Coordinates of N, CA and C in Angstrom, one line a residue:
X1 N -134.2 -60.5 150.0 CA -135.3 -59.7 149.5 C -136.0 -60.3 148.3
X2 N -137.3 -60.3 148.4 CA -138.1 -60.9 147.2 C -137.9 -60.0 146.0
X3 N -137.7 -60.6 144.9 CA -137.5 -59.9 143.6 C -138.9 -59.8 143.0
X4 N -139.1 -58.7 142.2 CA -140.4 -58.4 141.6 C -140.2 -58.8 140.1
X5 N -141.2 -59.6 139.7 CA -141.2 -60.1 138.3 C -142.5 -59.5 137.6
X6 N -142.4 -59.0 136.4 CA -143.5 -58.5 135.6 C -143.6 -59.3 134.3
X7 N -144.8 -59.9 134.1 CA -145.0 -60.7 132.9 C -146.1 -60.1 132.0
X8 N -145.8 -59.7 130.8 CA -146.9 -59.2 129.9 C -147.7 -60.3 129.3
X9 N -149.0 -60.1 129.1 CA -149.8 -61.1 128.6 C -149.8 -62.3 129.5
X10 N -150.0 -62.0 130.8 CA -149.7 -63.1 131.8 C -150.9 -63.7 132.4
X11 N -152.1 -63.6 131.9 CA -153.3 -64.1 132.6 C -153.7 -65.5 131.9
X12 N -153.1 -65.8 130.8 CA -153.5 -67.0 130.1 C -152.2 -67.7 129.5
X13 N -152.4 -69.0 129.1 CA -151.4 -69.7 128.4 C -150.0 -69.7 129.0
X14 N -149.0 -69.5 128.1 CA -147.6 -69.5 128.6 C -147.3 -68.4 129.6
X15 N -147.9 -67.2 129.4 CA -147.6 -66.2 130.4 C -148.1 -66.5 131.8
X16 N -149.3 -67.1 131.8 CA -149.9 -67.5 133.1 C -149.0 -68.6 133.8
X17 N -148.6 -69.5 133.0 CA -147.7 -70.6 133.6 C -146.4 -70.0 134.1
X18 N -145.8 -69.0 133.4 CA -144.6 -68.4 133.9 C -144.9 -67.6 135.2
X19 N -146.0 -66.9 135.3 CA -146.4 -66.2 136.5 C -146.6 -67.1 137.7
X20 N -147.3 -68.2 137.5 CA -147.5 -69.1 138.6 C -146.2 -69.8 139.0
X21 N -145.4 -70.1 138.1 CA -144.1 -70.7 138.4 C -143.2 -69.8 139.2
X22 N -143.1 -68.6 138.8 CA -142.2 -67.6 139.5 C -142.8 -67.3 140.9
X23 N -144.1 -67.1 141.0 CA -144.8 -66.9 142.3 C -144.5 -68.1 143.2
X24 N -144.5 -69.3 142.6 CA -144.3 -70.5 143.5 C -143.0 -70.6 144.1
X25 N -142.0 -69.9 143.5 CA -140.6 -70.0 144.1 C -140.2 -68.7 144.8
X26 N -141.2 -67.8 145.0 CA -141.0 -66.7 145.9 C -140.9 -65.3 145.3
X27 N -141.0 -65.2 144.0 CA -141.1 -63.9 143.4 C -142.4 -63.2 143.7
X28 N -142.3 -61.8 143.8 CA -143.5 -61.0 143.8 C -143.9 -60.7 142.4
X29 N -145.0 -61.2 142.0 CA -145.3 -61.2 140.6 C -146.5 -60.3 140.2
X30 N -146.3 -59.6 139.1 CA -147.4 -58.9 138.5 C -147.6 -59.3 137.1
X31 N -148.8 -59.3 136.5 CA -149.0 -59.6 135.1 C -149.8 -58.5 134.5
X32 N -149.7 -58.3 133.2 CA -150.5 -57.4 132.4 C -151.4 -58.2 131.5
X33 N -152.5 -57.6 131.1 CA -153.4 -58.1 130.1 C -154.0 -56.9 129.4
X34 N -154.7 -57.2 128.3 CA -155.3 -56.0 127.6 C -156.8 -56.2 127.3
X35 N -157.2 -57.5 126.9 CA -158.6 -57.6 126.4 C -159.6 -58.4 127.2
X36 N -159.1 -59.5 127.8 CA -160.1 -60.5 128.4 C -160.2 -60.2 129.9
X37 N -161.2 -59.4 130.3 CA -161.4 -59.1 131.7 C -161.8 -60.3 132.5
X38 N -162.6 -61.2 131.9 CA -163.1 -62.4 132.7 C -161.9 -63.3 133.0
X39 N -161.1 -63.5 132.0 CA -159.9 -64.4 132.2 C -159.0 -63.8 133.3
X40 N -158.8 -62.5 133.2 CA -157.9 -61.8 134.2 C -158.5 -61.9 135.6
X41 N -159.8 -61.7 135.7 CA -160.4 -61.8 137.1 C -160.3 -63.2 137.6
X42 N -160.5 -64.2 136.8 CA -160.4 -65.6 137.2 C -159.0 -65.9 137.6
X43 N -158.0 -65.4 136.8 CA -156.6 -65.7 137.1 C -156.2 -65.0 138.5
X44 N -156.6 -63.8 138.7 CA -156.2 -63.1 139.9 C -156.9 -63.8 141.1
X45 N -158.2 -64.2 141.0 CA -158.8 -64.9 142.1 C -158.2 -66.2 142.4
X46 N -157.8 -66.9 141.4 CA -157.2 -68.3 141.6 C -155.8 -68.2 142.2
X47 N -155.0 -67.2 141.8 CA -153.6 -67.2 142.1 C -153.2 -66.2 143.2
X48 N -154.0 -65.1 143.3 CA -153.6 -64.0 144.2 C -152.5 -63.1 143.6
X49 N -152.2 -63.4 142.3 CA -151.2 -62.5 141.6 C -151.8 -61.3 141.2
X50 N -151.1 -60.1 141.3 CA -151.6 -58.8 141.0 C -151.8 -58.7 139.4
X51 N -152.9 -58.2 139.0 CA -153.2 -58.1 137.6 C -153.4 -56.6 137.2
X52 N -152.7 -56.2 136.1 CA -152.8 -54.8 135.7 C -153.2 -54.8 134.2
X53 N -154.1 -53.9 133.9 CA -154.7 -53.8 132.5 C -154.1 -52.6 131.8
X54 N -153.3 -52.9 130.7 CA -153.0 -51.8 129.8 C -152.5 -52.4 128.5
X55 N -152.4 -51.5 127.5 CA -152.0 -51.9 126.1 C -150.5 -51.8 126.0
X56 N -149.8 -52.9 125.9 CA -148.4 -52.9 125.9 C -147.8 -52.4 124.6
X57 N -148.7 -52.2 123.6 CA -148.3 -51.5 122.3 C -148.3 -50.0 122.4
X58 N -148.7 -49.5 123.5 CA -148.8 -48.0 123.7 C -147.7 -47.6 124.7
X59 N -146.7 -46.8 124.3 CA -145.6 -46.4 125.1 C -146.1 -45.7 126.4
X60 N -147.0 -44.7 126.3 CA -147.4 -44.0 127.4 C -148.1 -44.9 128.4
X61 N -148.9 -45.8 127.9 CA -149.7 -46.8 128.8 C -148.7 -47.6 129.5
X62 N -147.6 -48.0 128.9 CA -146.5 -48.8 129.5 C -145.8 -48.0 130.6
X63 N -145.6 -46.8 130.3 CA -144.9 -45.9 131.3 C -145.8 -45.7 132.6
X64 N -147.1 -45.5 132.3 CA -148.0 -45.3 133.5 C -148.2 -46.6 134.2
X65 N -148.3 -47.7 133.4 CA -148.6 -49.0 134.0 C -147.4 -49.5 134.8
X66 N -146.2 -49.4 134.3 CA -145.1 -49.9 135.1 C -144.9 -49.0 136.4
X67 N -145.2 -47.8 136.3 CA -145.2 -46.9 137.5 C -146.1 -47.4 138.5
X68 N -147.3 -47.9 138.1 CA -148.3 -48.5 139.0 C -147.8 -49.8 139.6
X69 N -147.1 -50.6 138.9 CA -146.6 -51.8 139.4 C -145.5 -51.5 140.4
X70 N -144.6 -50.6 140.1 CA -143.5 -50.2 141.0 C -144.1 -49.7 142.3
X71 N -145.2 -48.9 142.2 CA -145.8 -48.3 143.5 C -146.4 -49.5 144.3
X72 N -147.0 -50.5 143.6 CA -147.6 -51.5 144.4 C -146.7 -52.6 144.9
X73 N -145.6 -52.9 144.1 CA -144.8 -54.1 144.5 C -143.3 -53.7 144.7
X74 N -142.9 -52.6 144.1 CA -141.5 -52.3 144.2 C -140.8 -52.3 142.8
X75 N -139.6 -51.9 142.6 CA -138.9 -51.9 141.3 C -138.9 -53.2 140.7
X76 N -139.0 -53.2 139.4 CA -139.1 -54.5 138.6 C -137.6 -55.0 138.4
X77 N -137.4 -56.2 138.9 CA -136.1 -56.9 138.7 C -136.1 -57.8 137.5
X78 N -137.3 -58.4 137.2 CA -137.5 -59.4 136.1 C -138.6 -59.0 135.2
X79 N -138.3 -58.9 133.9 CA -139.3 -58.6 132.9 C -139.4 -59.7 131.9
X80 N -140.6 -60.2 131.7 CA -140.8 -61.3 130.7 C -141.8 -60.7 129.7
X81 N -141.2 -60.4 128.5 CA -142.1 -59.9 127.4 C -142.7 -61.0 126.6
X82 N -143.9 -61.3 127.1 CA -144.6 -62.5 126.6 C -145.9 -62.2 125.7
X83 N -146.4 -61.0 125.8 CA -147.6 -60.6 125.1 C -147.5 -60.9 123.6
X84 N -148.5 -61.5 123.0 CA -148.5 -61.8 121.6 C -149.9 -62.1 121.1
X85 N -150.0 -61.8 119.8 CA -151.3 -62.1 119.1 C -150.9 -62.7 117.7
X86 N -151.9 -63.3 117.0 CA -151.8 -63.7 115.6 C -152.9 -63.0 114.8
X87 N -152.5 -62.8 113.6 CA -153.5 -62.4 112.5 C -153.1 -63.1 111.3
X88 N -153.3 -64.4 111.2 CA -152.8 -65.2 110.2 C -153.5 -65.0 108.8
X89 N -152.7 -64.8 107.8 CA -153.1 -64.7 106.4 C -151.9 -64.6 105.5
X90 N -152.0 -65.2 104.4 CA -150.9 -65.1 103.5 C -150.6 -63.6 103.0
X91 N -149.4 -63.4 102.7 CA -149.0 -62.0 102.5 C -149.8 -61.3 101.4
X92 N -150.1 -62.0 100.3 CA -150.8 -61.3 99.2 C -152.2 -61.0 99.6
X93 N -152.7 -61.5 100.7 CA -154.0 -61.1 101.2 C -154.0 -60.2 102.5
X94 N -152.8 -60.0 103.0 CA -152.6 -59.3 104.3 C -152.9 -57.8 104.1
X95 N -153.6 -57.2 105.0 CA -153.8 -55.8 104.9 C -152.9 -55.1 106.0
X96 N -152.7 -53.8 105.8 CA -151.8 -53.1 106.8 C -152.2 -53.2 108.2
X97 N -153.5 -53.3 108.6 CA -153.8 -53.4 110.0 C -153.4 -54.8 110.5
X98 N -153.5 -55.8 109.7 CA -153.1 -57.2 110.2 C -151.6 -57.2 110.4
X99 N -150.8 -56.5 109.6 CA -149.4 -56.4 109.8 C -149.1 -55.5 111.1
X100 N -149.7 -54.3 111.1 CA -149.4 -53.4 112.2 C -149.8 -53.9 113.6
X101 N -150.9 -54.5 113.6 CA -151.4 -55.0 114.9 C -150.4 -56.0 115.6
X102 N -150.0 -56.9 114.7 CA -149.1 -58.0 115.2 C -147.7 -57.4 115.6
X103 N -147.1 -56.6 114.7 CA -145.8 -56.0 115.0 C -145.9 -55.1 116.3
X104 N -147.0 -54.4 116.4 CA -147.2 -53.5 117.6 C -147.3 -54.3 118.9
X105 N -148.1 -55.3 118.9 CA -148.3 -56.1 120.1 C -147.2 -57.0 120.5
X106 N -146.5 -57.6 119.4 CA -145.5 -58.7 119.7 C -144.1 -58.1 119.8
X107 N -143.8 -57.1 119.0 CA -142.4 -56.6 119.0 C -142.3 -55.2 119.6
X108 N -143.1 -54.2 119.1 CA -143.0 -52.9 119.7 C -143.2 -52.9 121.2
X109 N -144.0 -53.8 121.7 CA -144.3 -53.9 123.1 C -143.0 -54.2 123.9
X110 N -142.1 -55.0 123.3 CA -140.9 -55.3 124.0 C -140.0 -54.1 124.2
X111 N -140.0 -53.2 123.2 CA -139.3 -51.9 123.4 C -140.0 -51.1 124.5
X112 N -141.3 -51.0 124.3 CA -142.1 -50.1 125.3 C -141.9 -50.6 126.7
X113 N -141.9 -51.9 126.9 CA -141.8 -52.4 128.3 C -140.4 -52.3 128.8
X114 N -139.4 -52.8 128.0 CA -138.0 -52.8 128.4 C -137.5 -51.4 128.7
X115 N -137.9 -50.4 127.9 CA -137.5 -49.1 128.1 C -137.9 -48.5 129.4
X116 N -139.0 -49.0 130.0 CA -139.5 -48.5 131.3 C -138.6 -49.0 132.5
X117 N -138.0 -50.2 132.3 CA -137.3 -50.9 133.4 C -135.8 -50.9 133.3
X118 N -135.3 -50.6 132.1 CA -133.8 -50.8 132.0 C -133.0 -49.8 132.7
X119 N -133.5 -48.6 132.9 CA -132.7 -47.6 133.6 C -132.6 -48.0 135.1
X120 N -133.6 -48.4 135.7 CA -133.6 -48.8 137.1 C -132.7 -50.1 137.3
X121 N -132.8 -51.0 136.4 CA -132.0 -52.2 136.4 C -130.5 -51.8 136.4
X122 N -130.1 -50.9 135.5 CA -128.7 -50.5 135.4 C -128.3 -49.8 136.7
X123 N -129.1 -49.0 137.2 CA -128.8 -48.3 138.5 C -128.5 -49.3 139.6
X124 N -129.4 -50.3 139.7 CA -129.3 -51.3 140.8 C -128.3 -52.4 140.5
X125 N -127.8 -52.5 139.3 CA -126.8 -53.5 139.0 C -127.3 -54.9 138.9
X126 N -128.6 -55.0 138.6 CA -129.2 -56.4 138.4 C -130.5 -56.2 137.6
X127 N -130.6 -57.2 136.7 CA -131.9 -57.3 135.9 C -131.9 -58.6 135.1
X128 N -133.1 -59.1 134.9 CA -133.3 -60.3 134.1 C -134.5 -59.9 133.1
X129 N -134.2 -60.0 131.8 CA -135.2 -59.8 130.8 C -135.3 -61.0 129.9
X130 N -136.5 -61.5 129.6 CA -136.7 -62.6 128.8 C -137.8 -62.3 127.8
X131 N -137.5 -62.5 126.5 CA -138.5 -62.5 125.4 C -139.1 -63.8 125.1
X132 N -140.4 -63.9 125.0 CA -141.0 -65.2 124.5 C -141.2 -65.1 123.0
X133 N -140.3 -65.7 122.3 CA -140.3 -65.7 120.8 C -141.1 -66.9 120.3
X134 N -140.7 -67.5 119.3 CA -141.4 -68.7 118.7 C -140.6 -69.4 117.7
X135 N -140.8 -70.7 117.6 CA -140.2 -71.5 116.6 C -140.4 -70.9 115.2
X136 N -141.6 -70.3 115.0 CA -141.9 -69.7 113.7 C -141.2 -68.4 113.4
X137 N -140.6 -67.8 114.5 CA -139.7 -66.7 114.3 C -138.3 -67.2 113.8
X138 N -138.0 -68.4 114.0 CA -136.8 -69.0 113.6 C -136.8 -69.6 112.2
X139 N -137.9 -70.3 111.9 CA -138.0 -71.0 110.6 C -139.0 -70.5 109.7
X140 N -139.9 -69.5 110.1 CA -140.9 -69.0 109.2 C -142.1 -70.0 109.2
X141 N -143.3 -69.5 108.7 CA -144.5 -70.3 108.6 C -145.4 -69.6 107.6
X142 N -146.0 -70.4 106.8 CA -147.0 -70.0 105.8 C -148.1 -69.3 106.5
X143 N -148.5 -68.1 106.0 CA -149.6 -67.3 106.6 C -149.2 -66.5 107.8
X144 N -147.9 -66.5 108.2 CA -147.5 -65.8 109.4 C -146.3 -64.9 109.1
X145 N -146.3 -64.2 108.0 CA -145.2 -63.2 107.7 C -145.1 -62.2 108.8
X146 N -146.3 -61.7 109.2 CA -146.3 -60.7 110.3 C -145.9 -61.3 111.6
X147 N -146.4 -62.5 112.0 CA -146.0 -63.1 113.3 C -144.6 -63.5 113.3
X148 N -144.1 -64.2 112.2 CA -142.7 -64.6 112.2 C -141.8 -63.4 112.2
X149 N -142.1 -62.3 111.5 CA -141.3 -61.2 111.5 C -141.2 -60.6 112.9
X150 N -142.3 -60.5 113.6 CA -142.3 -60.0 115.0 C -141.5 -60.8 115.9
X151 N -141.6 -62.1 115.9 CA -140.9 -63.0 116.8 C -139.4 -63.1 116.4
X152 N -139.1 -63.0 115.1 CA -137.7 -62.9 114.7 C -137.1 -61.6 115.2
X153 N -137.8 -60.6 115.1 CA -137.4 -59.3 115.6 C -137.0 -59.3 117.1
X154 N -137.8 -60.1 117.8 CA -137.5 -60.2 119.3 C -136.1 -60.8 119.5
X155 N -135.6 -61.7 118.6 CA -134.3 -62.3 118.8 C -133.2 -61.3 118.5
X156 N -133.3 -60.4 117.5 CA -132.4 -59.4 117.3 C -132.3 -58.4 118.4
X157 N -133.5 -58.0 118.9 CA -133.7 -57.1 120.0 C -133.0 -57.7 121.2
X158 N -133.2 -59.0 121.5 CA -132.5 -59.6 122.6 C -131.0 -59.5 122.6
X159 N -130.4 -59.8 121.5 CA -129.0 -59.8 121.3 C -128.4 -58.4 121.5
X160 N -129.1 -57.4 121.0 CA -128.5 -56.1 121.0 C -128.6 -55.5 122.5
X161 N -129.8 -55.7 123.1 CA -130.0 -55.2 124.5 C -129.0 -56.0 125.4
X162 N -128.8 -57.3 125.1 CA -127.9 -58.0 126.0 C -126.5 -57.4 125.9
X163 N -126.0 -57.1 124.7 CA -124.7 -56.5 124.5 C -124.6 -55.2 125.2
X164 N -125.6 -54.4 125.2 CA -125.6 -53.0 125.8 C -125.5 -53.1 127.3
X165 N -126.0 -54.1 127.9 CA -126.2 -54.2 129.4 C -125.5 -55.3 130.1
X166 N -124.6 -56.0 129.3 CA -123.9 -57.1 129.9 C -123.0 -56.7 131.1
X167 N -122.5 -55.5 131.0 CA -121.6 -55.1 132.1 C -122.3 -54.5 133.3
X168 N -123.6 -54.5 133.3 CA -124.4 -53.9 134.4 C -125.2 -54.9 135.2
X169 N -124.8 -56.2 135.1 CA -125.5 -57.2 135.9 C -126.8 -57.6 135.3
X170 N -127.1 -57.2 134.1 CA -128.3 -57.5 133.4 C -128.2 -58.5 132.4
X171 N -129.0 -59.6 132.4 CA -129.0 -60.6 131.3 C -130.2 -60.4 130.5
X172 N -130.1 -60.6 129.2 CA -131.3 -60.5 128.3 C -131.3 -61.8 127.4
X173 N -132.3 -62.5 127.5 CA -132.4 -63.8 126.7 C -133.7 -64.0 126.1
X174 N -133.9 -65.0 125.3 CA -135.2 -65.4 124.7 C -135.4 -66.9 124.8
X175 N -136.7 -67.2 124.9 CA -137.1 -68.6 124.7 C -137.9 -68.6 123.4
X176 N -137.7 -69.7 122.6 CA -138.5 -69.9 121.4 C -139.3 -71.2 121.5
X177 N -140.5 -71.1 122.0 CA -141.3 -72.3 122.1 C -141.7 -72.8 120.8
X178 N -141.9 -74.1 120.7 CA -142.6 -74.7 119.6 C -144.1 -74.7 119.8
X179 N -144.8 -75.6 119.1 CA -146.2 -75.6 119.3 C -146.5 -76.2 120.7
X180 N -147.3 -75.4 121.4 CA -147.5 -75.6 122.8 C -149.0 -75.7 123.1
X181 N -149.5 -76.5 124.0 CA -150.9 -76.6 124.3 C -151.5 -75.4 125.0
X182 N -151.9 -74.4 124.2 CA -152.5 -73.2 124.6 C -153.8 -73.0 123.9
X183 N -154.5 -71.9 124.3 CA -155.8 -71.6 123.6 C -155.5 -71.3 122.1
X184 N -154.4 -70.6 121.9 CA -154.1 -70.2 120.5 C -153.9 -71.4 119.6
X185 N -153.3 -72.5 120.1 CA -153.1 -73.7 119.3 C -154.4 -74.5 119.3
X186 N -155.1 -74.5 120.4 CA -156.4 -75.2 120.4 C -157.4 -74.7 119.4
X187 N -157.2 -73.5 118.9 CA -158.2 -72.9 118.0 C -158.1 -73.5 116.6
X188 N -157.0 -74.2 116.3 CA -156.9 -74.8 114.9 C -157.7 -76.1 114.8
X189 N -158.0 -76.4 113.6 CA -158.8 -77.6 113.4 C -158.0 -78.9 113.8
X190 N -158.8 -80.0 114.0 CA -158.1 -81.3 114.4 C -157.2 -81.8 113.3
X191 N -157.6 -81.5 112.0 CA -156.8 -81.9 110.9 C -155.4 -81.2 110.9
X192 N -155.5 -79.9 111.1 CA -154.2 -79.1 111.1 C -153.4 -79.5 112.3
X193 N -154.0 -79.8 113.5 CA -153.3 -80.1 114.6 C -152.6 -81.5 114.4
X194 N -153.2 -82.4 113.8 CA -152.5 -83.7 113.5 C -151.3 -83.5 112.6
X195 N -151.4 -82.6 111.7 CA -150.3 -82.3 110.8 C -149.1 -81.7 111.6
X196 N -149.5 -80.8 112.5 CA -148.5 -80.1 113.3 C -147.7 -81.1 114.2
X197 N -148.5 -82.0 114.9 CA -147.8 -83.0 115.7 C -147.0 -83.9 114.9
X198 N -147.4 -84.2 113.7 CA -146.6 -85.1 112.9 C -145.2 -84.5 112.5
X199 N -145.0 -83.2 112.7 CA -143.8 -82.6 112.4 C -142.9 -82.5 113.6
X200 N -143.4 -82.9 114.8 CA -142.6 -82.8 116.0 C -142.0 -84.1 116.4
X201 N -140.7 -84.3 116.4 CA -140.1 -85.6 116.6 C -140.6 -86.2 118.0
X202 N -140.8 -85.5 119.0 CA -141.2 -86.1 120.3 C -142.7 -86.6 120.2
X203 N -143.4 -86.1 119.2 CA -144.7 -86.7 119.0 C -145.9 -86.1 119.8
X204 N -145.6 -84.9 120.3 CA -146.7 -84.2 121.1 C -146.5 -82.7 121.1
X205 N -147.5 -82.0 121.6 CA -147.3 -80.6 121.8 C -146.5 -80.3 123.1
X206 N -145.9 -79.2 123.2 CA -145.3 -78.8 124.5 C -146.3 -78.4 125.5
X207 N -145.9 -78.5 126.8 CA -146.8 -78.0 127.9 C -146.3 -76.7 128.4
X208 N -147.2 -75.8 128.8 CA -146.9 -74.5 129.2 C -145.9 -74.5 130.4
X209 N -146.0 -75.5 131.2 CA -145.1 -75.6 132.4 C -143.7 -75.8 131.9
X210 N -143.5 -76.5 130.8 CA -142.1 -76.7 130.3 C -141.4 -75.4 129.8
X211 N -142.2 -74.5 129.3 CA -141.7 -73.2 128.9 C -141.4 -72.4 130.2
X212 N -142.3 -72.4 131.1 CA -142.1 -71.7 132.4 C -140.9 -72.1 133.1
X213 N -140.6 -73.4 133.1 CA -139.4 -73.9 133.8 C -138.1 -73.3 133.2
X214 N -138.1 -73.2 131.9 CA -137.0 -72.6 131.2 C -136.8 -71.1 131.5
X215 N -137.9 -70.4 131.6 CA -137.8 -69.0 131.9 C -137.3 -68.8 133.4
X216 N -137.8 -69.7 134.2 CA -137.4 -69.6 135.6 C -135.9 -69.7 135.7
X217 N -135.3 -70.6 135.0 CA -133.8 -70.8 135.0 C -133.2 -69.5 134.4
X218 N -133.7 -69.0 133.4 CA -133.0 -67.8 132.7 C -133.1 -66.6 133.6
X219 N -134.0 -66.5 134.5 CA -134.1 -65.3 135.4 C -133.4 -65.5 136.7
X220 N -132.9 -66.7 136.9 CA -132.3 -67.1 138.2 C -130.9 -66.5 138.3
X221 N -130.3 -66.5 139.6 CA -128.9 -66.2 139.8 C -128.0 -67.2 139.1
X222 N -128.4 -68.4 139.0 CA -127.6 -69.5 138.4 C -127.3 -69.2 136.9
X223 N -128.2 -68.4 136.3 CA -128.0 -68.1 134.8 C -127.3 -66.8 134.6
X224 N -126.5 -66.3 135.5 CA -125.9 -65.0 135.4 C -124.9 -65.0 134.2
X225 N -124.4 -66.1 133.7 CA -123.4 -66.1 132.7 C -124.1 -66.4 131.3
X226 N -125.4 -66.4 131.3 CA -126.2 -66.7 130.1 C -126.8 -65.4 129.7
X227 N -126.4 -64.8 128.6 CA -127.0 -63.6 128.0 C -126.9 -63.6 126.5
X228 N -127.9 -63.0 125.9 CA -128.0 -62.9 124.4 C -128.3 -64.3 123.8
X229 N -128.8 -65.2 124.6 CA -129.1 -66.5 124.1 C -130.5 -66.7 123.8
X230 N -130.8 -67.7 122.9 CA -132.2 -68.1 122.6 C -132.3 -69.6 122.9
X231 N -133.1 -70.0 123.8 CA -133.3 -71.3 124.2 C -134.5 -71.9 123.4
X232 N -134.3 -72.8 122.5 CA -135.3 -73.4 121.7 C -136.0 -74.5 122.4
X233 N -137.3 -74.5 122.5 CA -138.0 -75.5 123.3 C -139.2 -76.0 122.4
X234 N -138.8 -76.9 121.4 CA -139.8 -77.3 120.4 C -139.9 -78.8 120.1
X235 N -139.4 -79.6 121.0 CA -139.6 -81.0 120.8 C -138.8 -81.6 119.6
X236 N -137.8 -80.8 119.2 CA -137.0 -81.3 118.0 C -137.5 -80.9 116.7
X237 N -138.6 -80.1 116.6 CA -139.2 -79.7 115.4 C -138.2 -78.9 114.5
X238 N -137.5 -78.0 115.2 CA -136.5 -77.2 114.4 C -135.2 -77.1 115.3
X239 N -134.2 -77.6 114.7 CA -132.9 -77.6 115.5 C -131.9 -76.6 115.0
X240 N -131.6 -75.7 115.9 CA -130.7 -74.5 115.5 C -129.3 -74.9 115.8

């Protein structure tokens, strides 16, 4: 039986790569997005993957949205909490909205989404949940107190939910990508990008497909003994 995988923030960047990768090996895939209708339409046309629009920071929207996915594709077996934004500014200049927006989208969304699927996974005795965290959630970064806090929070969330559900056939893990060739990274200046790459021992940015391959392993049957883990994928920039 084909398993159903749901990826949040899945129409661009790392999320899109994960969606394409899982669809390519036979998963029935759905992705969510919130803001960019044009990118979502292009992604759906190019891939044939079902696209659903809702705000993952809104609990009721997640409840209604997941119900729509289940109606269209079946119960969710695999959840990848990938949705994320940045609002970079040093803390002494950060306003409450810049803090709240990032925490809501990056961290609260993981609760909102996982809460919708965990009961069904427990009943069926199978589930795979993966959080997409960040190297900056492990080491911190100037101007990213909000982002680093949200991504670090995902790691604690991962370990706790893994412990709660380990006896139910459910694994809960995280990946912590380093700087990866996405639109978010492409938005920085050439000067800053050169400085970033200089800090990466392998001498380059990561590729989105490299992150996707790691997620594919973590949601596979072969990874049934891996839970509560964080897989760092950062070219040696930060070694845990």
